[in-house]
XYZ file of C-alpha atoms in Angstrom:
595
model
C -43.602 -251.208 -150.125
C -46.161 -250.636 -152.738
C -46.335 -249.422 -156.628
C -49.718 -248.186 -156.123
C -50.373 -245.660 -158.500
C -51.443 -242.932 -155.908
C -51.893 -239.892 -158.600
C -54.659 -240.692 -160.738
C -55.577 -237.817 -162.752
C -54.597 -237.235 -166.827
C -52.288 -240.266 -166.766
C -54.539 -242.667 -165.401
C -55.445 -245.267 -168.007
C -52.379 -244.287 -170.500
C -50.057 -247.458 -171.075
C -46.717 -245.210 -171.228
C -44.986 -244.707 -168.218
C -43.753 -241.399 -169.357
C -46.838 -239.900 -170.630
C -48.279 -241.320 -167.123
C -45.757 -239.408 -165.368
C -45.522 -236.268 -167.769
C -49.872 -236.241 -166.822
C -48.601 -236.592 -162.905
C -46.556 -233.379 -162.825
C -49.086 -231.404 -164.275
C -51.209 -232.560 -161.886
C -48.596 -231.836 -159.020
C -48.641 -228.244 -160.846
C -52.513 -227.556 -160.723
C -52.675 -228.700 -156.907
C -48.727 -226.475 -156.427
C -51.194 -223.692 -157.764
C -54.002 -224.211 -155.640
C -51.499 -224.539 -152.284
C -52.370 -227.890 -151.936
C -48.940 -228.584 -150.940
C -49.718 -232.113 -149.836
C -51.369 -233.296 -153.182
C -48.741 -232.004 -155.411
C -46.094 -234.019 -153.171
C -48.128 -237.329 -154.005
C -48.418 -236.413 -157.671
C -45.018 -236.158 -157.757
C -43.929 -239.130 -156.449
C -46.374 -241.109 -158.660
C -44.283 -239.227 -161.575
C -41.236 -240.796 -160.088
C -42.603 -244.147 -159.772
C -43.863 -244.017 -163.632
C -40.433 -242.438 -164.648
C -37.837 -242.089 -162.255
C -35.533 -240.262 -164.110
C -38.211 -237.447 -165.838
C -36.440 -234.045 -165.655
C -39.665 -232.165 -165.087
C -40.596 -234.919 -162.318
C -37.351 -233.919 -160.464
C -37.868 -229.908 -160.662
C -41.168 -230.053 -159.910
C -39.945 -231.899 -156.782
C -36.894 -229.237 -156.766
C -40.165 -226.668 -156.233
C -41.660 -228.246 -153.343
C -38.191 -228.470 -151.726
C -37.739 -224.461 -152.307
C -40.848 -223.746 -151.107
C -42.589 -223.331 -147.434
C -42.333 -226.375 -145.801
C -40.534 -228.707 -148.367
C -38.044 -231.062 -147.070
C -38.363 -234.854 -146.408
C -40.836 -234.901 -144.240
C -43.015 -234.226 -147.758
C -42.745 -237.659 -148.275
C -43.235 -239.798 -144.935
C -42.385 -243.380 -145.266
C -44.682 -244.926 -142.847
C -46.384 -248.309 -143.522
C -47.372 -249.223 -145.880
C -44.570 -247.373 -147.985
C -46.019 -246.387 -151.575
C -42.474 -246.997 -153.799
C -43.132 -243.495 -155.203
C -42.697 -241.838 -152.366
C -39.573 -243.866 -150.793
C -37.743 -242.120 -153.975
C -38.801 -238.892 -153.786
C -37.650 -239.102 -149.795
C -34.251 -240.246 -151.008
C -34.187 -237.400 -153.424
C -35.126 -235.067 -150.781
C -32.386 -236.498 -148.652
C -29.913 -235.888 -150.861
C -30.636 -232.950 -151.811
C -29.680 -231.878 -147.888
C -26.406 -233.197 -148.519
C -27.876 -236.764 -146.194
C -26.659 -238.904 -148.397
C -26.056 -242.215 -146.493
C -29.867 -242.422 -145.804
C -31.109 -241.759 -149.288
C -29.001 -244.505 -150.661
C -30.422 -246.512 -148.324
C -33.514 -246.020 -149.398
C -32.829 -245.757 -153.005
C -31.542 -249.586 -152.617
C -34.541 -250.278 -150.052
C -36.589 -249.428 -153.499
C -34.199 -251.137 -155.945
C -34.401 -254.524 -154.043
C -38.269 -254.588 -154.391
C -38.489 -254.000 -157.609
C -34.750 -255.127 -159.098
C -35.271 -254.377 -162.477
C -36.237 -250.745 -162.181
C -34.074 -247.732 -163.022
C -34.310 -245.986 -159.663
C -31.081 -244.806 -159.266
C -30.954 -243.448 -162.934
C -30.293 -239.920 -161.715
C -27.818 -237.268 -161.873
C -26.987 -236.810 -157.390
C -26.173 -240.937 -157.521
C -23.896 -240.987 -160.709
C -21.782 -237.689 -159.688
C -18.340 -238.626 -160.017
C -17.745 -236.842 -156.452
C -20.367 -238.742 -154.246
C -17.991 -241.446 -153.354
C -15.753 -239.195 -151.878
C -18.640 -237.686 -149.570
C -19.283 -241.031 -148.033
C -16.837 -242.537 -145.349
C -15.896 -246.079 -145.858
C -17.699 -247.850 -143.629
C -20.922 -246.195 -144.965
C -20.122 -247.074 -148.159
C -19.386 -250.811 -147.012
C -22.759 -251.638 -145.133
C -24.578 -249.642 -148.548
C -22.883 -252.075 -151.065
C -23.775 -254.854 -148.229
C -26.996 -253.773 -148.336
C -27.128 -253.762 -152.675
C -25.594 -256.796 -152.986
C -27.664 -259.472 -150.262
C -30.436 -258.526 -152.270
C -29.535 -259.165 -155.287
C -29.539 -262.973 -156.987
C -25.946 -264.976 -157.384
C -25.914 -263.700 -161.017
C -28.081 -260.729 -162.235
C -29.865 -261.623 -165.594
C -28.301 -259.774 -168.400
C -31.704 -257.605 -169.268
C -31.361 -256.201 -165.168
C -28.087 -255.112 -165.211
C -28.542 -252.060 -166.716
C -31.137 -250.969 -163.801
C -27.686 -251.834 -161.411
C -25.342 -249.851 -163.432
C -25.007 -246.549 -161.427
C -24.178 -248.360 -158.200
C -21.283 -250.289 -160.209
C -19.820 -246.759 -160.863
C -20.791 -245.443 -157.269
C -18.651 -248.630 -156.054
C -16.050 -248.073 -158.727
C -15.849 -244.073 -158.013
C -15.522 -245.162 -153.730
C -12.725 -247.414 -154.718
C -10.727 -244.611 -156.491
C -11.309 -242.802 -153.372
C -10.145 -245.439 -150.475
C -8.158 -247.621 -152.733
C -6.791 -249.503 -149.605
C -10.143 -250.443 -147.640
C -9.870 -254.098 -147.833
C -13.544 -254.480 -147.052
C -14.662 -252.165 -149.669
C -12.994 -254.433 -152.107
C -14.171 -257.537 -151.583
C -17.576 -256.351 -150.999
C -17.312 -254.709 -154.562
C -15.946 -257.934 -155.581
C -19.286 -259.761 -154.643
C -21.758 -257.163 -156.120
C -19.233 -257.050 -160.121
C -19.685 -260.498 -160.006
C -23.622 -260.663 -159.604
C -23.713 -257.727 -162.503
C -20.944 -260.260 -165.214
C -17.799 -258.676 -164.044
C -16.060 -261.712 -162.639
C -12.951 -261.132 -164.215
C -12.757 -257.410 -161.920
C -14.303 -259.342 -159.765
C -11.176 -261.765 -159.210
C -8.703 -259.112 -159.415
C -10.505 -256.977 -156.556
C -11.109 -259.845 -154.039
C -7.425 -260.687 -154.606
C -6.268 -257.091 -153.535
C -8.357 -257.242 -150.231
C -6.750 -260.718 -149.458
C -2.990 -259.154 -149.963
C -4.187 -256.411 -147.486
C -5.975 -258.076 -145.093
C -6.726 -262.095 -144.749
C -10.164 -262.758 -144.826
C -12.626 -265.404 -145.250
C -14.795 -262.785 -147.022
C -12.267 -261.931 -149.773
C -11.286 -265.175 -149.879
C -14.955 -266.493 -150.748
C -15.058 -263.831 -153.341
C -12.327 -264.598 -155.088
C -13.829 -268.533 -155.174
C -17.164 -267.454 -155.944
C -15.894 -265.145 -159.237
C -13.005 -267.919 -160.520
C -16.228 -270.550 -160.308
C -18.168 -267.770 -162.159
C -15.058 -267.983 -164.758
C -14.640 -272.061 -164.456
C -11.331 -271.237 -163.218
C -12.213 -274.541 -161.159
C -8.470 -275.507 -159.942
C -7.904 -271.284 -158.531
C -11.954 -271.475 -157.084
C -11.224 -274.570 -155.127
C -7.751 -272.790 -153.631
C -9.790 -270.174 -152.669
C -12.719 -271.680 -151.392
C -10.428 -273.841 -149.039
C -8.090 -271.128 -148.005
C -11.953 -269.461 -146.743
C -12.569 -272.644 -144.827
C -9.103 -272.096 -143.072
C -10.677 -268.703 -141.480
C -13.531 -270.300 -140.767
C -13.214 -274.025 -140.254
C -16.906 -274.551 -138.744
C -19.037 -273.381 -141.261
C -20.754 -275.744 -143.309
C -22.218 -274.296 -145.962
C -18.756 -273.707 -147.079
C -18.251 -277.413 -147.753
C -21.467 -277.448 -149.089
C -20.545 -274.942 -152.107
C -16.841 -276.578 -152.477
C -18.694 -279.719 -153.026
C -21.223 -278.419 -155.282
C -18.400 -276.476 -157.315
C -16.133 -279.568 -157.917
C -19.633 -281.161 -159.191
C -19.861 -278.841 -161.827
C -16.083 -278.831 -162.087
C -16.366 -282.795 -163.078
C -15.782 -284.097 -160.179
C -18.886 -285.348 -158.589
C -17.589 -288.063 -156.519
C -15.032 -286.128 -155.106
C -17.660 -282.974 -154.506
C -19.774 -285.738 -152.816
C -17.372 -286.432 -150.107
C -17.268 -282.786 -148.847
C -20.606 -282.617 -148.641
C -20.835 -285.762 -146.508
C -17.652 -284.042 -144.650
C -20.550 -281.826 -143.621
C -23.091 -284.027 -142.850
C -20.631 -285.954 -140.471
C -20.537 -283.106 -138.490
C -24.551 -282.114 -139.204
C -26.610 -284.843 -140.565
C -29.382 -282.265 -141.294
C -27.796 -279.507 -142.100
C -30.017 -277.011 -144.488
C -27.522 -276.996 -147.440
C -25.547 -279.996 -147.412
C -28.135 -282.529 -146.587
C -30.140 -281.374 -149.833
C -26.918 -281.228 -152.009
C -26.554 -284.979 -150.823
C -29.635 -285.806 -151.627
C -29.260 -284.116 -155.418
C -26.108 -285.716 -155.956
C -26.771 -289.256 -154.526
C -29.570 -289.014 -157.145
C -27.268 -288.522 -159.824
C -24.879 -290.803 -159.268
C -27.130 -294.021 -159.043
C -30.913 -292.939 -160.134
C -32.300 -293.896 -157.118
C -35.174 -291.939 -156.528
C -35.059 -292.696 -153.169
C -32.643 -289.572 -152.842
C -35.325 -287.383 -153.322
C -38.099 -288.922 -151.972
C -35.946 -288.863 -148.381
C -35.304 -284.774 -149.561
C -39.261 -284.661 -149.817
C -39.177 -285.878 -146.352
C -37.000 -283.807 -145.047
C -38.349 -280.944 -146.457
C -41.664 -281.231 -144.687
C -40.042 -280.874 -141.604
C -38.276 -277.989 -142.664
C -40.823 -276.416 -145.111
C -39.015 -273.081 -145.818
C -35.325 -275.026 -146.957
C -35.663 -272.767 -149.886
C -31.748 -274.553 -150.563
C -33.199 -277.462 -150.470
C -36.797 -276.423 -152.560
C -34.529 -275.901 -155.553
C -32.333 -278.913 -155.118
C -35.429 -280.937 -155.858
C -37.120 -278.901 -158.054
C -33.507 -278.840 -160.354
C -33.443 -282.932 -160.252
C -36.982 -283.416 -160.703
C -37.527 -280.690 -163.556
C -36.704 -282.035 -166.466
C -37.546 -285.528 -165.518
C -40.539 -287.855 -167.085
C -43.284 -287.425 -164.526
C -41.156 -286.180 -161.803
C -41.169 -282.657 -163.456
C -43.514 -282.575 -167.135
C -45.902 -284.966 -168.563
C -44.246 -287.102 -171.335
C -45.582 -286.929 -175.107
C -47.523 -288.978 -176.837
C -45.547 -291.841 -179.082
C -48.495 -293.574 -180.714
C -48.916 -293.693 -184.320
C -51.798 -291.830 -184.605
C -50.535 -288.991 -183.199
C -47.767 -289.217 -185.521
C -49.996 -289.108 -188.518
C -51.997 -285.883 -186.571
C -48.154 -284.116 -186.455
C -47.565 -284.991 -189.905
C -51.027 -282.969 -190.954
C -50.570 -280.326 -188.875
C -47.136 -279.729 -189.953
C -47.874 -279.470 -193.899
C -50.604 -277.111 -192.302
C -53.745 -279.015 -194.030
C -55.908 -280.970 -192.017
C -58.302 -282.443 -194.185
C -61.912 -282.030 -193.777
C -62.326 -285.933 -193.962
C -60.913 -289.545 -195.148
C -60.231 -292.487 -193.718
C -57.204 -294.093 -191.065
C -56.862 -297.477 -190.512
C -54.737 -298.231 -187.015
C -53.268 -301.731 -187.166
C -54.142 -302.069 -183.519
C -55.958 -300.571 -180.473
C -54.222 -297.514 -179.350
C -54.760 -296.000 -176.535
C -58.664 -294.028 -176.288
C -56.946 -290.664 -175.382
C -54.951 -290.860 -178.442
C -57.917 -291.539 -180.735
C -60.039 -288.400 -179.028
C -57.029 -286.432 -179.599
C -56.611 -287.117 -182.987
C -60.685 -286.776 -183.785
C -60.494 -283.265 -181.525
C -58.275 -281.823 -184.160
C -59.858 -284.024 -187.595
C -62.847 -284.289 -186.409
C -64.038 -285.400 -190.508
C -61.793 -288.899 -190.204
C -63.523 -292.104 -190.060
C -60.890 -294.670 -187.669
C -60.876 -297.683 -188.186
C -59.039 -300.540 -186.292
C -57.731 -303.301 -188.135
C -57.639 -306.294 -185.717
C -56.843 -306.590 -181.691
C -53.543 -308.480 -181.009
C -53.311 -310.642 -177.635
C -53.215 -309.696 -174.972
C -56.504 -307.494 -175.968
C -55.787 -303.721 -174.807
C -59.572 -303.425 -175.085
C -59.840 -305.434 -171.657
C -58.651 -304.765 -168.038
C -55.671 -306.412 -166.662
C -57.010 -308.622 -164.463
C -59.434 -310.116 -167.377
C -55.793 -310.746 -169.128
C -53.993 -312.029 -166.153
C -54.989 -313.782 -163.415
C -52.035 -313.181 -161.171
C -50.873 -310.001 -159.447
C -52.592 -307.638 -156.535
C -56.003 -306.863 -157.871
C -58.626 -309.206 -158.159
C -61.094 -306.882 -160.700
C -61.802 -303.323 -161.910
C -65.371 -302.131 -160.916
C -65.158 -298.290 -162.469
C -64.031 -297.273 -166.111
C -64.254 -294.106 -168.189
C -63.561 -296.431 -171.005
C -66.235 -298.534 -172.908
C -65.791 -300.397 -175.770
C -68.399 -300.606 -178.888
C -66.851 -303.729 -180.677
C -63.724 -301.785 -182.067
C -64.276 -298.416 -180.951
C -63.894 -297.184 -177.647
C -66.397 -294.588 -176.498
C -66.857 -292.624 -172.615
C -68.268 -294.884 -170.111
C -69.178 -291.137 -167.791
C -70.610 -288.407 -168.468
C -69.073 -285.268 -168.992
C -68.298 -283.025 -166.058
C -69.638 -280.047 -165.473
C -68.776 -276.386 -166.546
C -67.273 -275.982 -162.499
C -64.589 -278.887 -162.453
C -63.901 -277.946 -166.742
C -62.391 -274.602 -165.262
C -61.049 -275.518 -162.080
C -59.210 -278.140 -164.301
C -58.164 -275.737 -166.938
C -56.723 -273.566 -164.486
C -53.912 -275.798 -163.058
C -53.593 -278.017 -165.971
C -49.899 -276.455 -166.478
C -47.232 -278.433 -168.328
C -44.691 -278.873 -165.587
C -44.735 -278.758 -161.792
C -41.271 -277.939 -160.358
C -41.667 -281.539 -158.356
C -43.646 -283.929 -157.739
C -44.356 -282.776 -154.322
C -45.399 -279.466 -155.677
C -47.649 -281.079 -158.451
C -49.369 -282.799 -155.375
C -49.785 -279.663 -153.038
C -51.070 -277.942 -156.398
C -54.094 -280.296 -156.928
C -55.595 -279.723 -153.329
C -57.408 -277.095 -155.401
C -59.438 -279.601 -156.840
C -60.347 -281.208 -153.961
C -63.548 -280.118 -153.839
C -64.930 -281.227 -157.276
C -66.976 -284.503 -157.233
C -65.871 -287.493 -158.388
C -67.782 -288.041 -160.682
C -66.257 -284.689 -161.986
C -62.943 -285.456 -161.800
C -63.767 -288.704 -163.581
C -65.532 -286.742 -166.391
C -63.134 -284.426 -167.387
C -60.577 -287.479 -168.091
C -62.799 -288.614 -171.133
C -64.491 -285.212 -171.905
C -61.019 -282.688 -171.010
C -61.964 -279.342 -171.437
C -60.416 -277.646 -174.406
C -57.059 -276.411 -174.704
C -56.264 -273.501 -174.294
C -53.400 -273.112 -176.618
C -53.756 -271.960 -180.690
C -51.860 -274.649 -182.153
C -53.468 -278.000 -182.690
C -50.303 -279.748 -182.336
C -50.835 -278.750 -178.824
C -54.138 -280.929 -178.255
C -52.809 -284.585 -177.593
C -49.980 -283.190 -174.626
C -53.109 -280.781 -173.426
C -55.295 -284.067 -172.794
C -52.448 -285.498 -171.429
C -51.963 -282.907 -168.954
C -55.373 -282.664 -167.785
C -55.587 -286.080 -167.152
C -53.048 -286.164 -164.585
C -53.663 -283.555 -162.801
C -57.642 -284.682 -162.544
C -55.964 -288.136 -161.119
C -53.728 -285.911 -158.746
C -57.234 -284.155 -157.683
C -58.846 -287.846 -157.345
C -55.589 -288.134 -154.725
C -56.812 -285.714 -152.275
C -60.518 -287.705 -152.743
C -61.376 -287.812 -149.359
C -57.989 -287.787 -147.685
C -58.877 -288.177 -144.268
C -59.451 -291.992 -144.680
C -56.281 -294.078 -144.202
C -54.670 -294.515 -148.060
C -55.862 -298.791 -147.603
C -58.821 -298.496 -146.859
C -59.345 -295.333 -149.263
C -61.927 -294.824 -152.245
C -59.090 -292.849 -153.788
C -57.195 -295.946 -153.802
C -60.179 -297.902 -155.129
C -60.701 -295.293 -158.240
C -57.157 -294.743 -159.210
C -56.098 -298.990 -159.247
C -59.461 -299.184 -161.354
C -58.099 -296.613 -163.765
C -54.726 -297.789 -163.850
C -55.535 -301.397 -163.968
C -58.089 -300.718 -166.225
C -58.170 -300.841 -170.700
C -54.325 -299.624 -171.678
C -54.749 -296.085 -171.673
C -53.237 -292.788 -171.007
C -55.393 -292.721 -168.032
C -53.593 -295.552 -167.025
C -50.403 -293.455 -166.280
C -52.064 -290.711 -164.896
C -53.390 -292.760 -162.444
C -50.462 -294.400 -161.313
C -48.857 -291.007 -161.485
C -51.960 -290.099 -158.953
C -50.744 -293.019 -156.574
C -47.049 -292.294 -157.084
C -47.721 -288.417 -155.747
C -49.423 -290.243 -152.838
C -46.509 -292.335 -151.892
C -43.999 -289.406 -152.135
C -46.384 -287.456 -149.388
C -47.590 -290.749 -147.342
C -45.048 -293.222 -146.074
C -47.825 -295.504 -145.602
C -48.734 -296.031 -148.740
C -45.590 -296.663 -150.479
C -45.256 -300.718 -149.750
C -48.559 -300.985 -151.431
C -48.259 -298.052 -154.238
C -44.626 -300.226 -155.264
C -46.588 -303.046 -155.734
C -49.100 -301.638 -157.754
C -47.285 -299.534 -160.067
C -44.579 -302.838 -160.508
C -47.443 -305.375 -161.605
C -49.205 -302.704 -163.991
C -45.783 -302.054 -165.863
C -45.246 -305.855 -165.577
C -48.353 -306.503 -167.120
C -47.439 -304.368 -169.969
C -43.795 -305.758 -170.401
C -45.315 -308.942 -170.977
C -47.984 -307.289 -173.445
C -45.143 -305.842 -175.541
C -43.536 -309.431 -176.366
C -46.745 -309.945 -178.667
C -48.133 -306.219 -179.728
C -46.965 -302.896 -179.633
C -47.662 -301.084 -176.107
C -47.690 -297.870 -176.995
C -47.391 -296.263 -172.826
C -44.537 -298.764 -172.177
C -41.878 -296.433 -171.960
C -43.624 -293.940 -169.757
C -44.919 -296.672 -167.606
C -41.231 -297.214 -167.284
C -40.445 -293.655 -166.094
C -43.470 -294.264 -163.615
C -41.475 -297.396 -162.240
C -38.351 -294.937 -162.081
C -40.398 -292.338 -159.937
C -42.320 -294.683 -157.360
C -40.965 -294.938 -154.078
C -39.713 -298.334 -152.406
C -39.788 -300.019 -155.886
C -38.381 -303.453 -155.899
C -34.391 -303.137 -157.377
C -35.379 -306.108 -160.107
C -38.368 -304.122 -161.506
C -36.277 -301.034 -161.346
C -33.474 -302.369 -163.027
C -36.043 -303.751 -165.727
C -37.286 -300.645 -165.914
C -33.921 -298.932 -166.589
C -33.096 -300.417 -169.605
C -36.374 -299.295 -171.261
C-alpha cells in the first residue's frame, strides 16, 4: 500500500492537507464535468488520503456512487494499492450496506499508517453498526485491529484508534455474553491505556468461558497496572490451558523481573529453555537477564551469536539493543572528562567565548581534546606546563617494555616538543561525508554499530586515518556539541578501519596492524576508538577474541599503572572498553569494575 499522492492538480505543492484535499475535489469536479468518470474517482481518493474525514471529499464520492457506474469497483485495489483508494473502496462498501469488508479494509489502511485518522467518519462511529455485524465478524475485525497494533499505543496515536474503541464498546452492548468478543476487546483497551476496562472485561470472558486467551488478557492488563501478585495468577492459570507454550514462561519470567523479582523470573525462563535451549523468546530473555545479574558481557556476546543464526529474532534484536543502549560503548560514545573541555563548557555556558587569551594545562591531555577545544576558541594560545612520567606524549611500548606488542609503526599523532600536531593528511571531501553521514551518537548495539560501518568500507585508509585528526565538522549548532562530535567520528572511522580488507584472517590482518598502532599508540581518544574498532571485531569474529582480550587488557593495564603517577584522563572509558570485550580475563575485569 502506497500514500502516493495520485491527484496532482491545485493542491500539489500546498503543505496543508486540507487545502491539498479541498484542491483534489475540485479537481474530481472539473474531470465529474467533463465525464471523465475515472479521473474524478482518483481525485477523490487523493482528497481522502490528504483528509479523510473532508465533508465535501465524502459527497463528492457520494456523486460518483449515484451516478452511472459508481460502486466499488471505482476504486480497484490491485497491487500496488494507493492508500487513497483502499478508503474510498471501504467507503463505497459501506455505503452498500457490506460492511464486514470495508472494515477490513479500513483497518488494512489503519495498520500501515497507525497514526492516521482513517476511520474518523460518520458510517464507522454510528451507534447502530455494531448491531449489523454478527459476532464472529466482529471478533476476527478486532483480531485483525489489535495484532497490528504495538503492546501499548503511544498516547499522541490513540486518538487515530478511538472510533474502533467505541465500535468494540457499541458490539459489546450488543452481544454482552460473547466471551471471545470480550477478551479480544480486552487486548485492543489495553494497547489504547484502558487497562483498568481492560481487567474487568477479560475477567467476564473467563467467568463465561475458560480460556487461555482471557486469561492472558487479564495478565497482560494487571502487568499494565503493576498489579504484579493478580498478573502472575493469571498468567499461570493461562499456562494451565496451555502447558506447552513457551513464550508464556518467557513473559511470566520477564513480568516478575520487572515485578522485583529477577532471580525468581530467571528460573522460568530457564524452565523454558530446559525444554528448548534455543527457543526465540526465552533464550534472549536469558541472555538479558544473565547480563544483569552478574555484568558479564558474555551474555550478550553469546545473544550476538545466536542472533546471526537467527537474523530476524526481532525478540531477541531488542533484548540486546535494551541492555546495550544505554551502556558506555556498547550503546553511545562516552563524554569527554578532561579539563580542558571543562574550561570549553564553562565558556560556552556563560555564552562568551573569547576571541583570545591564554590556557595553561598542567599536563598532556589527550590531542582530540586540545583540537576540540581550539575548533570552538580558535584565538587561545595552549600551553602545557610540564609532562609527568610515564610521558603520554610517547607510545606504550616506548614506556613499557612488557606486554603483546613489540612497537607502533603508524600514528596520526606527532609531537612538536609540547604540542601535538597531525602526523596525516587530511582526508578527502568523499570519506568527510561518508563519515558525517553515519557519525550518529548511539548505535542500538554493538553489533549494529559494526554492520553500520560496512558503509565505509570502501574509503582508503589513508582516509579513514585522516578524518581521525582532521573530523569533518559537526553538524550540530551548539559548540558544546564539538568535543562528543569528534568523539563520535572517531569511532566510527576505527569501526570503518574494521571492515579494512576483511577477507584476510583477523591475525594476519592490516586492520589489526592499524588499529593496535592507534590504540597502543600516544594516550588519546583515538586510543579508545580503536580498541572499540577491535572490540566490534571480536563480538562478530570468534577468532579474534583470544587475541582482541589480550590487547584491550594490556592497553588499560598500561594506563592503570600510568594513573598511580599522573592523571589519565581516558581511564575510565578504557575501563568500560575492558567491560565490553569479549573473553576478558575475570582479574582484569574485576579491576576494571571498580573503576
Amino acid at each position: 500500500m502506497t500514500h502516493e499522492d495520485m491527484g496532482g492538480g491545485i493542491g500539489e505543492g500546498m503543505d496543508d492537507p486540507r487545502a491539498q484535499a479541498e484542491g483534489e475535489v475540485s479537481m474530481a469536479r472539473l474531470a465529474l464535468e467533463d465525464g471523465e468518470t475515472g479521473h474524478a474517482a482518483a481525485h477523490v481518493a487523493a482528497a481522502l488520503a490528504h483528509d479523510p474525514a473532508l465533508p465535501e471529499a465524502h459527497e463528492m464520492l457520494a456523486r460518483l456512487l449515484a451516478g452511472p457506474g459508481g460502486g466499488p469497483d471505482l476504486f480497484p485495489v490491485d497491487e500496488p494499492v494507493f492508500l487513497g483508494t483502499a478508503l474510498a473502496r471501504a467507503h463505497a462498501l459501506a455505503a452498500r450496506g457490506e460492511y464486514v469488508p470495508a472494515l477490513r479494509l479500513l483497518i488494512s489502511v489503519q495498520r500501515h499508517e497507525p497514526g492516521g485518522r482513517w476511520a474518523h467518519v460518520p458510517w464507522v462511529l454510528d451507534p447502530e453498526l455494531p448491531g449489523r455485524i454478527p459476532p464472529g465478524e466482529l471478533c476476527s475485525l478486532v483480531s485483525l485491529l489489535a495484532s497490528g497494533l504495538p503492546g501499548t499505543v503511544p498516547e499522541d496515536g490513540r486518538e487515530a484508534l478511538l472510533p474502533y474503541v467505541v465500535l468494540v464498546r457499541g458490539a459489546l452492548r450488543a452481544h454482552p455474553d460473547d466471551a471471545s468478543l470480550l477478551w479480544l476487546a480486552s487486548l485492543l483497551l489495553r494497547r489504547v491505556g484502558e487497562a483498568e476496562e481492560a481487567v474487568e472485561l477479560a475477567v467476564r470472558s473467563y467467568a463465561l468461558a475458560p480460556s487461555f486467551q482471557a486469561a492472558l488478557a487479564e495478565g497482560y492488563a494487571c502487568r499494565d497496572l503493576q498489579r504484579w501478585p493478580e498478573a502472575e495468577r493469571a498468567m499461570v492459570r493461562a499456562l494451565e490451558h496451555d502447558p506447552a507454550n513457551l513464550a508464556l514462561y518467557t513473559d511470566i519470567g520477564e513480568m516478575l523481573h520487572s515485578s522485583g523479582r529477577p532471580q525468581e523470573g530467571l528460573e522460568w525462563v530457564e524452565r523454558a529453555l530446559r525444554r528448548e535451549p534455543r527457543h526465540p523468546n526465552a533464550y534472549p530473555t536469558a541472555c538479558g537477564m544473565r547480563f544483569e545479574r552478574d555484568g558479564d558481557v558474555r551474555h550478550l556476546v553469546e545473544l550476538a551469536d545466536h542472533l546471526r543464526d537467527d537474523p530476524g529474532n526481532e525478540h531477541g534484536d531488542a533484548v540486546l539493543g535494551e541492555q546495550c543502549g544505554l551502556r558506555l560503548w556498547l550503546g553511545r560514545v562516552p563524554g569527554p572528562t578532561e579539563s580542558v573541555i571543562d574550561v570549553l563548557y564553562q565558556m560556552v555556558e556563560r555564552e562568551e567565548v573569547p576571541a583570545g587569551g591564554e590556557l595553561t594545562v598542567s599536563a598532556p591531555e589527550p590531542p582530540s581534546a586540545l583540537l576540540a577545544f581550539s575548533l570552538v576558541a580558535p584565538g587561545f594560545a595552549l600551553t602545557i606546563a610540564d609532562a609527568p612520567d610515564p610521558d603520554a606524549r610517547l607510545t606504550v611500548p616506548e614506556v613499557y617494555a612488557h606486554g603483546p606488542v613489540r612497537g607502533v609503526t603508524r600514528r596520526v599523532w606527532r609531537y612538536e616538543g609540547m604540542t601535538a600536531v597531525p602526523a596525516v593528511p587530511p582526508p578527502s571531501r568523499e570519506a568527510l561525508e561518508s563519515i558525517a553521514a553515519v557519525a550518529t551518537l548511539r548505535w542500538p548495539h554493538l553489533p549494529a554499530a559494526y554492520d553500520h560501518a560496512v558503509r565505509l568500507s570502501g574509503l582508503s585508509l589513508g582516509d579513514l586515518l585522516g578524518v581521525l585528526v582532521h573530523p569533518p565538522l559537526s553538524p550540530y549548532g551548539e559548540p558544546a556539541a564539538v568535543p562528543l562530535w569528534i568523539r563520535q567520528v572517531q569511532a566510527w572511522a576505527c569501526l570503518g578501519i574494521a571492515h579494512h580488507q576483511a577477507g584476510q584472517p583477523w591475525a594476519e590482518s592490516e586492520r589489526r596492524s592499524v588499529l593496535t598502532d592507534l590504540a597502543y599508540g600516544p594516550e588519546d581518544w583515538v586510543t579508545e576508538a580503536a580498541l572499540l574498532g577491535m572490540i566490534a571485531t571480536a563480538w562478530m569474529d570468534p577468532d579474534a577474541r583470544e587475541d582482541v582480550a589480550e590487547l584491550v587488557a594490556w592497553r588499560y593495564l598500561a594506563a592503570v599503572e600510568a594513573s598511580k603517577t599522573r592523571p589519565v584522563t581516558i581511564l575510565g572509558s578504557l575501563a568500560a572498553l575492558v567491560l565490553a570485550t569479549p573473553g576478558m580475563h575475570p582479574d582484569v575485569r574485576a579491576l576494571a569494575t571498580e573503576e
